[in-house]
Amino acid sequence: MNYRFVIFGKIIHTDFFIRLLHKNGFPKPLVIVSLDEEYYRDERLLGPLGLYSDIESLAEDGLCDLYKMKTVNCQKAIELFDQYKVTMAISINCRDIIKKEIIDYFDNPILNLHDSYLPDERGGALNSWRILNGISEVGNTLHVLEEGIDTGAILLQEKTSITKEKPYPIDYMQAETLNCESILQTYVRSLIDGTEILPVNQQNNKSYYYPRLYTEVNGIINWDWDIQSIEKFIRAFSYPYPGAYTFYREKKIHILSGYMENSENTFHPFANGKIVTILDNRLVRVIAGGKPFIVESIAVEGQEKAPGELLQVKHSLHSPDDKLKNARYHVPTTLSMNKSEIKYKQS
């Protein structure tokens, strides 16, 4: 094989692609990833679910040459391209926005494996947005990387329907894994067979951009929303994420799961957030959007527990107006999320 790849980024799909190249006799790829602290959150949330990359082990086993760098947009990266004589580049969960100098280095376009069915969903945090918007499909796209955000021409796509009635982000992630494996297998087969995949330009007017979300800031519950919106919101920020949050007697709590109770009862908006029943099974009934809502599981400081162990009737769950407003307009960066995660790891 005359193709020698450099891979930017670290995720379980990266591991799959490395193994796929090895299995099909491609030269050992160069892999450039960010520094370890950029992946603390992935490791904490995805590791227990078997969805975290084990790329260091692949490097130890001789399946790739691994370099960890603060940014790929540097002269050192270009020197590595020369040293390894790479001819192809693919971004799979790269933490950098790859700049023109790196894009222009290659004769062939850099490709990007994106976690949506472009152009419908550009941006990030798409599994949470899908739940919020009631989308029951998950798509993935291999496309040409440009300086714009997810704008390049499309090569391959896969789409899967989510059959679970009330899915969590983890359900979409698992479906994405199958989509990405299929895309990468088709792409590698085209290289082996010499089959040309003709790129198709995106229709920009059909695109929607969704900004990144950070549960610890964006995921605050507004108890005045209608109950269906509250239920979706709780699921959207739950497994594997820390859970949508609110406050109980000034203590921040995360609600991991709950459901709308089958009841004809309705309540005045003044009651929203009120804890009205501690059920015999230690679940809690709270008023949400004027309707009864059952809180099944909560977490406090990272520890999951039954809500009836902490919450008491007569008190309320409340979300301060300033935090609700900030959540609507706050657009987190990977840098700010990373700094918060470092503090979390140190504590």
Short mmCIF file of C-alpha atoms in Angstrom, two decimals:
data_model
loop_
_atom_site.label_atom_id
_atom_site.label_comp_id
_atom_site.label_asym_id
_atom_site.label_seq_id
_atom_site.Cartn_x
_atom_site.Cartn_y
_atom_site.Cartn_z
CA MET A 1 0.00 0.00 0.00
CA ASN A 2 1.35 3.42 -0.98
CA TYR A 3 -0.95 5.24 1.42
CA ARG A 4 0.61 6.27 4.72
CA PHE A 5 -1.79 7.98 7.07
CA VAL A 6 -1.49 10.57 9.76
CA ILE A 7 -4.47 10.47 12.11
CA PHE A 8 -5.43 13.50 14.18
CA GLY A 9 -7.41 12.81 17.34
CA LYS A 10 -8.24 10.16 19.90
CA ILE A 11 -11.54 8.33 20.30
CA ILE A 12 -12.69 4.72 20.05
CA HIS A 13 -13.17 5.19 16.28
CA THR A 14 -9.47 6.09 16.01
CA ASP A 15 -8.57 2.74 17.57
CA PHE A 16 -10.85 0.94 15.11
CA PHE A 17 -9.28 2.71 12.13
CA ILE A 18 -5.74 1.87 13.30
CA ARG A 19 -6.63 -1.81 13.64
CA LEU A 20 -8.35 -1.71 10.24
CA LEU A 21 -5.24 -0.28 8.55
CA HIS A 22 -3.06 -2.91 10.23
CA LYS A 23 -5.39 -5.75 9.26
CA ASN A 24 -5.33 -4.69 5.60
CA GLY A 25 -1.57 -4.27 5.31
CA PHE A 26 -1.28 -0.48 5.30
CA PRO A 27 1.93 1.09 6.63
CA LYS A 28 1.92 1.88 10.33
CA PRO A 29 0.15 5.24 10.73
CA LEU A 30 1.43 8.33 12.49
CA VAL A 31 -1.05 9.45 15.15
CA ILE A 32 -1.02 12.93 16.69
CA VAL A 33 -3.26 13.56 19.70
CA SER A 34 -3.63 16.36 22.22
CA LEU A 35 -2.02 16.27 25.66
CA ASP A 36 -3.49 13.88 28.23
CA GLU A 37 -5.39 16.56 30.13
CA GLU A 38 -7.51 17.23 27.03
CA TYR A 39 -9.03 13.77 27.46
CA TYR A 40 -9.65 13.62 31.22
CA ARG A 41 -13.37 14.11 30.73
CA ASP A 42 -13.61 11.43 28.02
CA GLU A 43 -11.71 9.01 30.23
CA ARG A 44 -13.93 9.69 33.26
CA LEU A 45 -17.27 9.49 31.45
CA LEU A 46 -16.62 6.96 28.68
CA GLY A 47 -14.05 4.68 30.28
CA PRO A 48 -16.53 2.78 32.47
CA LEU A 49 -18.73 2.20 29.40
CA GLY A 50 -15.99 0.71 27.23
CA LEU A 51 -16.15 3.66 24.83
CA TYR A 52 -12.80 5.28 25.67
CA SER A 53 -9.77 5.03 23.40
CA ASP A 54 -6.90 2.69 24.28
CA ILE A 55 -4.53 4.17 21.74
CA GLU A 56 -1.51 4.00 24.05
CA SER A 57 -1.78 0.20 24.06
CA LEU A 58 -2.00 0.17 20.27
CA ALA A 59 1.22 2.18 20.12
CA GLU A 60 2.92 -0.18 22.58
CA ASP A 61 1.85 -3.11 20.40
CA GLY A 62 3.47 -1.48 17.37
CA LEU A 63 0.27 -0.67 15.46
CA CYS A 64 0.94 3.08 15.29
CA ASP A 65 3.51 5.75 16.13
CA LEU A 66 1.95 8.05 18.72
CA TYR A 67 2.81 11.65 19.49
CA LYS A 68 1.11 13.91 22.03
CA MET A 69 1.25 17.61 21.27
CA LYS A 70 -0.32 20.81 22.54
CA THR A 71 -1.52 21.58 19.02
CA VAL A 72 -1.23 20.01 15.59
CA ASN A 73 -0.93 23.48 14.05
CA CYS A 74 2.83 23.75 14.48
CA GLN A 75 6.14 23.25 12.73
CA LYS A 76 6.87 20.11 14.75
CA ALA A 77 3.83 18.41 13.21
CA ILE A 78 4.99 19.34 9.70
CA GLU A 79 8.43 17.91 10.49
CA LEU A 80 6.75 14.65 11.52
CA PHE A 81 4.80 14.58 8.25
CA ASP A 82 8.11 14.84 6.39
CA GLN A 83 9.83 12.29 8.62
CA TYR A 84 7.10 9.69 8.20
CA LYS A 85 6.43 10.55 4.54
CA VAL A 86 2.68 10.66 5.13
CA THR A 87 0.45 11.00 2.09
CA MET A 88 -3.05 10.91 3.65
CA ALA A 89 -4.59 12.62 6.67
CA ILE A 90 -7.80 12.02 8.57
CA SER A 91 -9.24 13.81 11.59
CA ILE A 92 -11.15 11.65 14.07
CA ASN A 93 -12.13 13.70 17.12
CA CYS A 94 -9.24 16.14 16.76
CA ARG A 95 -9.32 18.74 19.53
CA ASP A 96 -7.81 21.45 17.31
CA ILE A 97 -9.37 23.41 14.49
CA ILE A 98 -6.91 22.39 11.79
CA LYS A 99 -5.56 25.49 10.07
CA LYS A 100 -4.72 26.31 6.47
CA GLU A 101 -0.98 25.62 6.78
CA ILE A 102 -1.68 22.01 7.73
CA ILE A 103 -4.50 21.59 5.19
CA ASP A 104 -2.30 22.88 2.37
CA TYR A 105 0.56 20.52 3.24
CA PHE A 106 -1.22 17.53 1.72
CA ASP A 107 -1.85 16.86 -1.96
CA ASN A 108 -4.94 14.87 -1.03
CA PRO A 109 -7.71 16.51 1.03
CA ILE A 110 -7.70 15.94 4.77
CA LEU A 111 -10.81 13.98 5.70
CA ASN A 112 -12.89 14.37 8.85
CA LEU A 113 -15.14 11.79 10.51
CA HIS A 114 -18.02 13.82 11.89
CA ASP A 115 -20.69 12.63 14.31
CA SER A 116 -23.73 13.76 12.34
CA TYR A 117 -25.48 13.39 9.01
CA LEU A 118 -24.25 16.57 7.37
CA PRO A 119 -25.36 19.18 6.54
CA ASP A 120 -28.26 18.68 8.97
CA GLU A 121 -26.22 18.89 12.15
CA ARG A 122 -23.03 20.91 12.22
CA GLY A 123 -21.29 21.67 15.48
CA GLY A 124 -21.03 19.68 18.71
CA ALA A 125 -22.97 18.08 21.60
CA LEU A 126 -25.23 16.60 18.97
CA ASN A 127 -26.56 13.68 20.97
CA SER A 128 -27.91 16.05 23.61
CA TRP A 129 -29.39 18.29 20.93
CA ARG A 130 -31.02 15.28 19.27
CA ILE A 131 -32.85 14.37 22.45
CA LEU A 132 -33.92 17.97 23.03
CA ASN A 133 -35.25 18.20 19.49
CA GLY A 134 -36.89 14.76 19.46
CA ILE A 135 -34.66 13.33 16.71
CA SER A 136 -34.65 9.52 16.75
CA GLU A 137 -31.87 9.01 14.20
CA VAL A 138 -28.12 9.27 14.46
CA GLY A 139 -25.94 9.84 11.41
CA ASN A 140 -22.23 10.04 10.74
CA THR A 141 -20.30 11.55 7.85
CA LEU A 142 -16.86 11.28 6.28
CA HIS A 143 -16.21 14.60 4.56
CA VAL A 144 -13.46 16.85 3.26
CA LEU A 145 -12.02 19.05 5.97
CA GLU A 146 -12.06 22.78 5.27
CA GLU A 147 -11.38 25.88 7.32
CA GLY A 148 -15.14 26.29 7.80
CA ILE A 149 -16.98 24.33 10.49
CA ASP A 150 -18.13 20.98 9.05
CA THR A 151 -18.66 22.51 5.61
CA GLY A 152 -16.59 20.28 3.30
CA ALA A 153 -17.85 17.99 0.56
CA ILE A 154 -19.30 14.64 1.66
CA LEU A 155 -17.76 11.28 0.76
CA LEU A 156 -19.62 8.69 2.85
CA GLN A 157 -22.53 8.66 5.28
CA GLU A 158 -24.40 6.21 7.50
CA LYS A 159 -27.63 6.69 9.43
CA THR A 160 -29.24 4.53 12.13
CA SER A 161 -32.63 4.80 13.81
CA ILE A 162 -32.85 4.72 17.60
CA THR A 163 -35.64 2.33 18.54
CA LYS A 164 -35.57 2.95 22.29
CA GLU A 165 -38.59 5.03 23.29
CA LYS A 166 -36.72 7.22 25.78
CA PRO A 167 -33.06 7.16 24.72
CA TYR A 168 -30.12 8.69 26.55
CA PRO A 169 -26.97 10.12 24.92
CA ILE A 170 -25.21 6.79 25.48
CA ASP A 171 -27.73 5.09 23.17
CA TYR A 172 -26.79 7.46 20.35
CA MET A 173 -23.08 6.97 21.06
CA GLN A 174 -23.39 3.22 20.70
CA ALA A 175 -25.22 3.64 17.40
CA GLU A 176 -22.51 6.07 16.23
CA THR A 177 -19.86 3.45 16.85
CA LEU A 178 -21.52 1.08 14.39
CA ASN A 179 -22.02 3.88 11.85
CA CYS A 180 -18.37 4.94 12.02
CA GLU A 181 -17.07 1.40 11.70
CA SER A 182 -19.15 0.91 8.56
CA ILE A 183 -17.95 4.20 7.05
CA LEU A 184 -14.29 3.47 7.76
CA GLN A 185 -14.54 -0.06 6.38
CA THR A 186 -16.09 1.25 3.15
CA TYR A 187 -13.42 3.95 2.87
CA VAL A 188 -10.50 1.53 3.36
CA ARG A 189 -12.04 -0.94 0.91
CA SER A 190 -12.21 1.84 -1.70
CA LEU A 191 -8.48 2.47 -1.27
CA ILE A 192 -7.68 -1.21 -1.61
CA ASP A 193 -9.89 -1.66 -4.68
CA GLY A 194 -8.91 1.64 -6.27
CA THR A 195 -12.54 2.72 -6.28
CA GLU A 196 -13.06 6.48 -6.51
CA ILE A 197 -15.57 7.99 -4.11
CA LEU A 198 -16.90 11.16 -5.68
CA PRO A 199 -17.42 13.98 -3.15
CA VAL A 200 -20.81 15.69 -3.05
CA ASN A 201 -20.96 19.34 -2.05
CA GLN A 202 -23.09 20.19 0.96
CA GLN A 203 -26.20 22.33 0.55
CA ASN A 204 -25.45 25.09 3.01
CA ASN A 205 -29.04 26.36 3.14
CA LYS A 206 -30.12 23.00 4.56
CA SER A 207 -27.61 23.15 7.41
CA TYR A 208 -28.22 23.74 11.10
CA TYR A 209 -25.43 24.58 13.52
CA TYR A 210 -25.64 23.42 17.14
CA PRO A 211 -23.10 24.80 19.62
CA ARG A 212 -21.17 22.70 22.09
CA LEU A 213 -22.83 22.15 25.48
CA TYR A 214 -21.24 21.69 28.89
CA THR A 215 -23.54 19.95 31.36
CA GLU A 216 -22.09 21.71 34.40
CA VAL A 217 -23.13 25.10 32.95
CA ASN A 218 -25.72 24.59 30.20
CA GLY A 219 -27.61 21.76 31.86
CA ILE A 220 -29.71 23.64 34.42
CA ILE A 221 -33.41 22.72 34.63
CA ASN A 222 -36.12 25.34 34.24
CA TRP A 223 -39.05 23.99 36.27
CA ASP A 224 -41.42 26.40 34.48
CA TRP A 225 -41.03 24.64 31.13
CA ASP A 226 -43.76 22.21 30.10
CA ILE A 227 -43.25 18.76 31.57
CA GLN A 228 -42.35 17.10 28.25
CA SER A 229 -39.53 19.60 27.73
CA ILE A 230 -38.25 19.00 31.26
CA GLU A 231 -38.24 15.24 30.77
CA LYS A 232 -36.29 15.57 27.50
CA PHE A 233 -33.86 17.99 29.09
CA ILE A 234 -33.07 15.60 31.93
CA ARG A 235 -32.39 12.75 29.50
CA ALA A 236 -30.32 14.97 27.19
CA PHE A 237 -27.75 15.68 29.91
CA SER A 238 -27.78 12.25 31.51
CA TYR A 239 -25.81 9.02 30.89
CA PRO A 240 -22.91 9.20 30.30
CA TYR A 241 -22.96 12.90 31.28
CA PRO A 242 -23.29 14.06 34.92
CA GLY A 243 -27.01 14.87 34.68
CA ALA A 244 -29.08 18.05 34.37
CA TYR A 245 -28.86 20.05 37.55
CA THR A 246 -30.87 22.20 39.90
CA PHE A 247 -30.56 23.30 43.54
CA TYR A 248 -31.99 21.95 46.76
CA ARG A 249 -31.54 24.17 49.82
CA GLU A 250 -28.51 25.79 48.10
CA LYS A 251 -26.93 22.39 47.32
CA LYS A 252 -26.38 21.58 43.65
CA ILE A 253 -27.91 18.24 42.67
CA HIS A 254 -27.94 16.42 39.34
CA ILE A 255 -31.06 14.56 38.22
CA LEU A 256 -30.07 11.46 36.27
CA SER A 257 -33.48 10.03 35.48
CA GLY A 258 -37.19 10.62 35.96
CA TYR A 259 -40.50 10.28 34.20
CA MET A 260 -43.82 12.02 33.73
CA GLU A 261 -46.45 10.54 35.98
CA ASN A 262 -49.68 9.34 34.37
CA SER A 263 -51.97 11.77 36.15
CA GLU A 264 -54.79 14.16 35.33
CA ASN A 265 -53.71 16.50 38.14
CA THR A 266 -52.55 19.96 37.20
CA PHE A 267 -50.97 22.61 39.41
CA HIS A 268 -50.55 26.36 39.45
CA PRO A 269 -47.13 27.56 38.17
CA PHE A 270 -46.40 28.77 41.70
CA ALA A 271 -46.00 25.10 42.66
CA ASN A 272 -43.32 24.35 40.07
CA GLY A 273 -40.30 22.77 41.72
CA LYS A 274 -42.16 21.87 44.92
CA ILE A 275 -41.37 18.46 46.42
CA VAL A 276 -44.78 17.06 47.26
CA THR A 277 -44.29 13.33 47.99
CA ILE A 278 -41.56 10.99 49.16
CA LEU A 279 -42.80 7.69 47.75
CA ASP A 280 -42.47 4.39 49.61
CA ASN A 281 -39.72 3.27 47.20
CA ARG A 282 -37.69 6.44 48.00
CA LEU A 283 -38.51 8.07 44.67
CA VAL A 284 -39.76 11.64 44.82
CA ARG A 285 -42.74 13.41 43.27
CA VAL A 286 -42.06 17.02 42.26
CA ILE A 287 -44.19 19.53 40.36
CA ALA A 288 -42.72 20.26 36.94
CA GLY A 289 -44.44 22.51 34.43
CA GLY A 290 -47.68 22.25 36.37
CA LYS A 291 -47.71 18.45 36.30
CA PRO A 292 -46.42 15.69 38.63
CA PHE A 293 -42.98 14.33 37.76
CA ILE A 294 -41.22 11.38 39.41
CA VAL A 295 -37.51 11.80 40.13
CA GLU A 296 -35.88 8.36 40.00
CA SER A 297 -32.20 8.99 40.55
CA ILE A 298 -30.01 11.91 41.57
CA ALA A 299 -26.30 12.53 42.07
CA VAL A 300 -24.66 14.80 44.61
CA GLU A 301 -20.96 15.59 44.19
CA GLY A 302 -20.66 12.69 41.79
CA GLN A 303 -22.32 10.13 44.05
CA GLU A 304 -25.54 8.58 42.78
CA LYS A 305 -28.32 8.03 45.28
CA ALA A 306 -32.06 7.56 45.68
CA PRO A 307 -33.72 11.00 45.79
CA GLY A 308 -35.69 10.14 48.94
CA GLU A 309 -32.41 9.86 50.87
CA LEU A 310 -31.84 13.61 50.54
CA LEU A 311 -34.98 15.45 49.44
CA GLN A 312 -37.79 16.33 51.82
CA VAL A 313 -41.33 17.56 51.34
CA LYS A 314 -42.11 21.24 51.99
CA HIS A 315 -38.84 22.22 50.27
CA SER A 316 -38.40 23.01 46.59
CA LEU A 317 -36.03 22.32 43.74
CA HIS A 318 -35.04 25.68 42.31
CA SER A 319 -32.85 27.09 39.55
CA PRO A 320 -31.66 30.70 39.97
CA ASP A 321 -32.59 33.10 37.19
CA ASP A 322 -29.02 34.24 36.61
CA LYS A 323 -27.85 30.67 36.07
CA LEU A 324 -30.77 29.93 33.75
CA LYS A 325 -29.92 32.98 31.66
CA ASN A 326 -26.23 32.12 31.56
CA ALA A 327 -27.01 28.55 30.48
CA ARG A 328 -28.98 29.80 27.47
CA TYR A 329 -26.16 31.93 26.11
CA HIS A 330 -22.97 30.29 27.37
CA VAL A 331 -20.95 28.60 24.61
CA PRO A 332 -18.18 26.56 26.23
CA THR A 333 -14.78 26.07 24.68
CA THR A 334 -12.71 22.92 24.95
CA LEU A 335 -10.16 25.02 26.84
CA SER A 336 -12.66 26.12 29.51
CA MET A 337 -14.05 22.59 29.84
CA ASN A 338 -10.54 21.21 30.11
CA LYS A 339 -9.62 23.64 32.90
CA SER A 340 -12.73 22.60 34.85
CA GLU A 341 -11.91 18.93 34.34
CA ILE A 342 -8.34 19.39 35.61
CA LYS A 343 -9.74 20.96 38.81
CA TYR A 344 -12.20 18.06 39.09
CA LYS A 345 -9.40 15.48 38.71
CA GLN A 346 -7.21 17.26 41.28
CA SER A 347 -10.05 17.32 43.82
#
